[in-house]
């Protein structure tokens, strides 16, 4: 019984030692506007505390992660005991951070507090949390009026600030310009007016410079609305459009070439006043303006690439606008030739004058400077010879002594000492079938004798009319050519030769041997 009495006495003593907390309540937030609201609270009982501080904790987060502590308050019924109502209500004009303002259209969370002591001995009691949302602000208004003095790269744009509305003041104003509709201060060219906006409405103008010629621009007036110490937003007007001038009436001149390589040509020219954008037309020499490859470019120089070595090209230049379809007249033609390739491939291998025993093989040189080629020639079902035959000066190879109805193959490469081109693609052809007019009676043939010979051969033409006679060595090189048959033909080098004669009765080819 003594123990129970002692416990009761201890509890009573402890309750007297732990003083009761104040009775603190928070009332509804009122007088809410775009950037202001009145926070209300009450201390109805101090409990056992000596309250030495009170106020509000405000945050945009329910967890109060960005809390603001407000201690500048008013309205305590008893400034000594801290009992009674107290409130916070921002003034009508911006003040220091101790009197913070709220942001328009924003939800806030608030709780009241009371404390005693300070430092490590401080103790604080809080109310429950209430929330409120400020009103959405209506910013000031502005308008875009006109554009004047439009040139190739500049213009003067006129705007006006009309009203303030919910903003405290218009902090800045100006014009924003862009090449896309409805430009903003984040994606356009921002031009700020230096005119004071303290008395509205206020008209102003800005100079837009460094614009591109021949481009359509969109322009809007803008104003920066200030609502609190730190809160701003931007209002825009409707938009108007204008297009800078484009200098395409005059033709660029003084076209020159530089950096001439095997596959490249650098082209330069002198622009007329206000010209910044151009078209360059290039193609093989002789092409008409507008029919080649047209390349748009900025500036007065273009490097043309992927050309063919050793080829002549025609070049034209004209002025143009950047975004519109306006273009000027083409310049006079200029011609330039690329440097020859180290050894360009031949192309267009083909046959001419194909018969049962003869073929003239021709090709197109890889560049104008080529004059030596190597030829590999064989029947289609046989291997090429170990060594090629060399052709000089004229891109023609004429093998004779071919057999009728036989397929042959040939490939050719250029020699550009000390370089060689790649071999051409293999070209194949088939000789013709021998006709009766080519194998008729002896009276339709010319006798060539003696065969073999020691160097001199003679011809018995009978009554035939000779149109052309050609003699080729075994490499296909023409060693004699005439429209008349000589009485005697002397061949000094030993070897096998082929005589090809065109007569009024057909073509006759004979093989002779010189010992």
PDB file of N, CA, C and O in Angstrom, residues 351 359 361 374-380 382-385 387-389 397-400 402 407-412 423 427 429 431 475:
ATOM      1  N   UNK A 351      33.329  -2.466-131.285  1.00  0.00           N
ATOM      2  CA  UNK A 351      33.918  -2.849-132.573  1.00  0.00           C
ATOM      3  C   UNK A 351      33.315  -2.023-133.693  1.00  0.00           C
ATOM      4  O   UNK A 351      32.153  -1.608-133.640  1.00  0.00           O
ATOM      5  N   UNK A 359      38.262  -7.140-137.542  1.00  0.00           N
ATOM      6  CA  UNK A 359      37.502  -6.293-136.630  1.00  0.00           C
ATOM      7  C   UNK A 359      38.341  -5.080-136.264  1.00  0.00           C
ATOM      8  O   UNK A 359      39.550  -5.193-136.024  1.00  0.00           O
ATOM      9  N   UNK A 361      38.688  -2.548-133.309  1.00  0.00           N
ATOM     10  CA  UNK A 361      38.285  -2.363-131.905  1.00  0.00           C
ATOM     11  C   UNK A 361      38.675  -0.947-131.479  1.00  0.00           C
ATOM     12  O   UNK A 361      39.837  -0.557-131.610  1.00  0.00           O
ATOM     13  N   UNK A 374      47.587  -0.663-123.529  1.00  0.00           N
ATOM     14  CA  UNK A 374      47.921  -2.083-123.675  1.00  0.00           C
ATOM     15  C   UNK A 374      46.645  -2.863-123.909  1.00  0.00           C
ATOM     16  O   UNK A 374      45.625  -2.621-123.253  1.00  0.00           O
ATOM     17  N   UNK A 375      46.726  -3.827-124.866  1.00  0.00           N
ATOM     18  CA  UNK A 375      45.553  -4.602-125.276  1.00  0.00           C
ATOM     19  C   UNK A 375      45.832  -6.081-125.051  1.00  0.00           C
ATOM     20  O   UNK A 375      46.883  -6.599-125.458  1.00  0.00           O
ATOM     21  N   UNK A 376      44.892  -6.757-124.394  1.00  0.00           N
ATOM     22  CA  UNK A 376      44.923  -8.214-124.260  1.00  0.00           C
ATOM     23  C   UNK A 376      43.802  -8.766-125.126  1.00  0.00           C
ATOM     24  O   UNK A 376      42.630  -8.394-124.960  1.00  0.00           O
ATOM     25  N   UNK A 377      44.174  -9.692-126.083  1.00  0.00           N
ATOM     26  CA  UNK A 377      43.209 -10.182-127.055  1.00  0.00           C
ATOM     27  C   UNK A 377      43.378 -11.677-127.221  1.00  0.00           C
ATOM     28  O   UNK A 377      44.495 -12.188-127.307  1.00  0.00           O
ATOM     29  N   UNK A 378      42.220 -12.399-127.268  1.00  0.00           N
ATOM     30  CA  UNK A 378      42.273 -13.852-127.446  1.00  0.00           C
ATOM     31  C   UNK A 378      40.893 -14.359-127.820  1.00  0.00           C
ATOM     32  O   UNK A 378      39.894 -13.628-127.712  1.00  0.00           O
ATOM     33  N   UNK A 379      40.862 -15.632-128.292  1.00  0.00           N
ATOM     34  CA  UNK A 379      39.571 -16.267-128.476  1.00  0.00           C
ATOM     35  C   UNK A 379      38.892 -16.410-127.104  1.00  0.00           C
ATOM     36  O   UNK A 379      39.555 -16.535-126.085  1.00  0.00           O
ATOM     37  N   UNK A 380      37.555 -16.376-127.109  1.00  0.00           N
ATOM     38  CA  UNK A 380      36.810 -16.375-125.857  1.00  0.00           C
ATOM     39  C   UNK A 380      37.092 -17.608-125.002  1.00  0.00           C
ATOM     40  O   UNK A 380      37.046 -17.538-123.774  1.00  0.00           O
ATOM     41  N   UNK A 382      39.949 -19.304-124.895  1.00  0.00           N
ATOM     42  CA  UNK A 382      41.378 -19.480-124.658  1.00  0.00           C
ATOM     43  C   UNK A 382      41.882 -18.440-123.662  1.00  0.00           C
ATOM     44  O   UNK A 382      41.235 -17.408-123.430  1.00  0.00           O
ATOM     45  N   UNK A 383      43.042 -18.728-123.084  1.00  0.00           N
ATOM     46  CA  UNK A 383      43.651 -17.790-122.135  1.00  0.00           C
ATOM     47  C   UNK A 383      44.267 -16.615-122.878  1.00  0.00           C
ATOM     48  O   UNK A 383      44.661 -16.726-124.048  1.00  0.00           O
ATOM     49  N   UNK A 384      44.340 -15.482-122.191  1.00  0.00           N
ATOM     50  CA  UNK A 384      45.017 -14.324-122.771  1.00  0.00           C
ATOM     51  C   UNK A 384      46.508 -14.617-122.909  1.00  0.00           C
ATOM     52  O   UNK A 384      47.071 -15.413-122.143  1.00  0.00           O
ATOM     53  N   UNK A 385      47.175 -13.984-123.849  1.00  0.00           N
ATOM     54  CA  UNK A 385      48.625 -14.185-123.976  1.00  0.00           C
ATOM     55  C   UNK A 385      49.355 -13.638-122.741  1.00  0.00           C
ATOM     56  O   UNK A 385      48.814 -12.839-121.973  1.00  0.00           O
ATOM     57  N   UNK A 387      51.884 -11.590-122.641  1.00  0.00           N
ATOM     58  CA  UNK A 387      52.242 -10.177-122.759  1.00  0.00           C
ATOM     59  C   UNK A 387      51.211  -9.440-123.602  1.00  0.00           C
ATOM     60  O   UNK A 387      50.784  -9.931-124.652  1.00  0.00           O
ATOM     61  N   UNK A 388      50.810  -8.254-123.175  1.00  0.00           N
ATOM     62  CA  UNK A 388      49.842  -7.479-123.959  1.00  0.00           C
ATOM     63  C   UNK A 388      50.499  -6.823-125.161  1.00  0.00           C
ATOM     64  O   UNK A 388      51.727  -6.713-125.241  1.00  0.00           O
ATOM     65  N   UNK A 389      49.672  -6.381-126.108  1.00  0.00           N
ATOM     66  CA  UNK A 389      50.143  -5.640-127.265  1.00  0.00           C
ATOM     67  C   UNK A 389      49.965  -4.147-126.986  1.00  0.00           C
ATOM     68  O   UNK A 389      48.942  -3.722-126.441  1.00  0.00           O
ATOM     69  N   UNK A 397      42.568  -0.776-132.232  1.00  0.00           N
ATOM     70  CA  UNK A 397      43.318  -2.023-132.395  1.00  0.00           C
ATOM     71  C   UNK A 397      42.588  -2.852-133.443  1.00  0.00           C
ATOM     72  O   UNK A 397      41.363  -3.057-133.344  1.00  0.00           O
ATOM     73  N   UNK A 398      43.346  -3.369-134.483  1.00  0.00           N
ATOM     74  CA  UNK A 398      42.704  -4.042-135.609  1.00  0.00           C
ATOM     75  C   UNK A 398      43.303  -5.428-135.822  1.00  0.00           C
ATOM     76  O   UNK A 398      44.226  -5.601-136.639  1.00  0.00           O
ATOM     77  N   UNK A 399      42.822  -6.427-135.118  1.00  0.00           N
ATOM     78  CA  UNK A 399      43.294  -7.793-135.374  1.00  0.00           C
ATOM     79  C   UNK A 399      42.696  -8.311-136.682  1.00  0.00           C
ATOM     80  O   UNK A 399      41.512  -8.126-136.961  1.00  0.00           O
ATOM     81  N   UNK A 400      43.536  -8.945-137.537  1.00  0.00           N
ATOM     82  CA  UNK A 400      43.050  -9.552-138.779  1.00  0.00           C
ATOM     83  C   UNK A 400      43.426 -11.018-138.769  1.00  0.00           C
ATOM     84  O   UNK A 400      44.111 -11.500-137.858  1.00  0.00           O
ATOM     85  N   UNK A 402      41.212 -13.271-138.482  1.00  0.00           N
ATOM     86  CA  UNK A 402      40.278 -13.924-137.570  1.00  0.00           C
ATOM     87  C   UNK A 402      39.511 -15.002-138.320  1.00  0.00           C
ATOM     88  O   UNK A 402      39.408 -14.981-139.548  1.00  0.00           O
ATOM     89  N   UNK A 407      33.897 -16.370-131.422  1.00  0.00           N
ATOM     90  CA  UNK A 407      33.795 -15.336-130.383  1.00  0.00           C
ATOM     91  C   UNK A 407      35.187 -15.004-129.854  1.00  0.00           C
ATOM     92  O   UNK A 407      35.984 -15.896-129.558  1.00  0.00           O
ATOM     93  N   UNK A 408      35.471 -13.703-129.737  1.00  0.00           N
ATOM     94  CA  UNK A 408      36.751 -13.224-129.224  1.00  0.00           C
ATOM     95  C   UNK A 408      36.505 -12.346-127.984  1.00  0.00           C
ATOM     96  O   UNK A 408      35.397 -11.835-127.772  1.00  0.00           O
ATOM     97  N   UNK A 409      37.553 -12.156-127.204  1.00  0.00           N
ATOM     98  CA  UNK A 409      37.464 -11.302-126.016  1.00  0.00           C
ATOM     99  C   UNK A 409      38.650 -10.332-126.023  1.00  0.00           C
ATOM    100  O   UNK A 409      39.729 -10.644-126.549  1.00  0.00           O
ATOM    101  N   UNK A 410      38.446  -9.165-125.418  1.00  0.00           N
ATOM    102  CA  UNK A 410      39.484  -8.152-125.380  1.00  0.00           C
ATOM    103  C   UNK A 410      39.310  -7.306-124.118  1.00  0.00           C
ATOM    104  O   UNK A 410      38.186  -7.080-123.651  1.00  0.00           O
ATOM    105  N   UNK A 411      40.411  -6.854-123.543  1.00  0.00           N
ATOM    106  CA  UNK A 411      40.378  -5.875-122.457  1.00  0.00           C
ATOM    107  C   UNK A 411      41.562  -4.928-122.635  1.00  0.00           C
ATOM    108  O   UNK A 411      42.610  -5.321-123.183  1.00  0.00           O
ATOM    109  N   UNK A 412      41.390  -3.702-122.180  1.00  0.00           N
ATOM    110  CA  UNK A 412      42.348  -2.640-122.499  1.00  0.00           C
ATOM    111  C   UNK A 412      42.625  -1.824-121.236  1.00  0.00           C
ATOM    112  O   UNK A 412      41.727  -1.602-120.407  1.00  0.00           O
ATOM    113  N   UNK A 423      42.341  -2.593-115.782  1.00  0.00           N
ATOM    114  CA  UNK A 423      41.867  -3.165-117.043  1.00  0.00           C
ATOM    115  C   UNK A 423      40.388  -2.842-117.214  1.00  0.00           C
ATOM    116  O   UNK A 423      39.621  -2.812-116.248  1.00  0.00           O
ATOM    117  N   UNK A 427      35.401  -7.162-123.019  1.00  0.00           N
ATOM    118  CA  UNK A 427      34.463  -6.978-124.115  1.00  0.00           C
ATOM    119  C   UNK A 427      34.556  -8.175-125.053  1.00  0.00           C
ATOM    120  O   UNK A 427      35.649  -8.614-125.409  1.00  0.00           O
ATOM    121  N   UNK A 429      33.013 -10.160-128.737  1.00  0.00           N
ATOM    122  CA  UNK A 429      32.312 -10.010-129.997  1.00  0.00           C
ATOM    123  C   UNK A 429      32.506 -11.283-130.808  1.00  0.00           C
ATOM    124  O   UNK A 429      33.415 -12.079-130.556  1.00  0.00           O
ATOM    125  N   UNK A 431      32.787 -12.845-134.822  1.00  0.00           N
ATOM    126  CA  UNK A 431      32.982 -12.513-136.238  1.00  0.00           C
ATOM    127  C   UNK A 431      31.804 -13.031-137.068  1.00  0.00           C
ATOM    128  O   UNK A 431      31.052 -13.918-136.638  1.00  0.00           O
ATOM    129  N   UNK A 475      50.777  -8.166-134.872  1.00  0.00           N
ATOM    130  CA  UNK A 475      50.284  -7.480-133.684  1.00  0.00           C
ATOM    131  C   UNK A 475      49.094  -6.572-133.992  1.00  0.00           C
ATOM    132  O   UNK A 475      48.591  -5.873-133.112  1.00  0.00           O
TER     133      UNK A 475
END
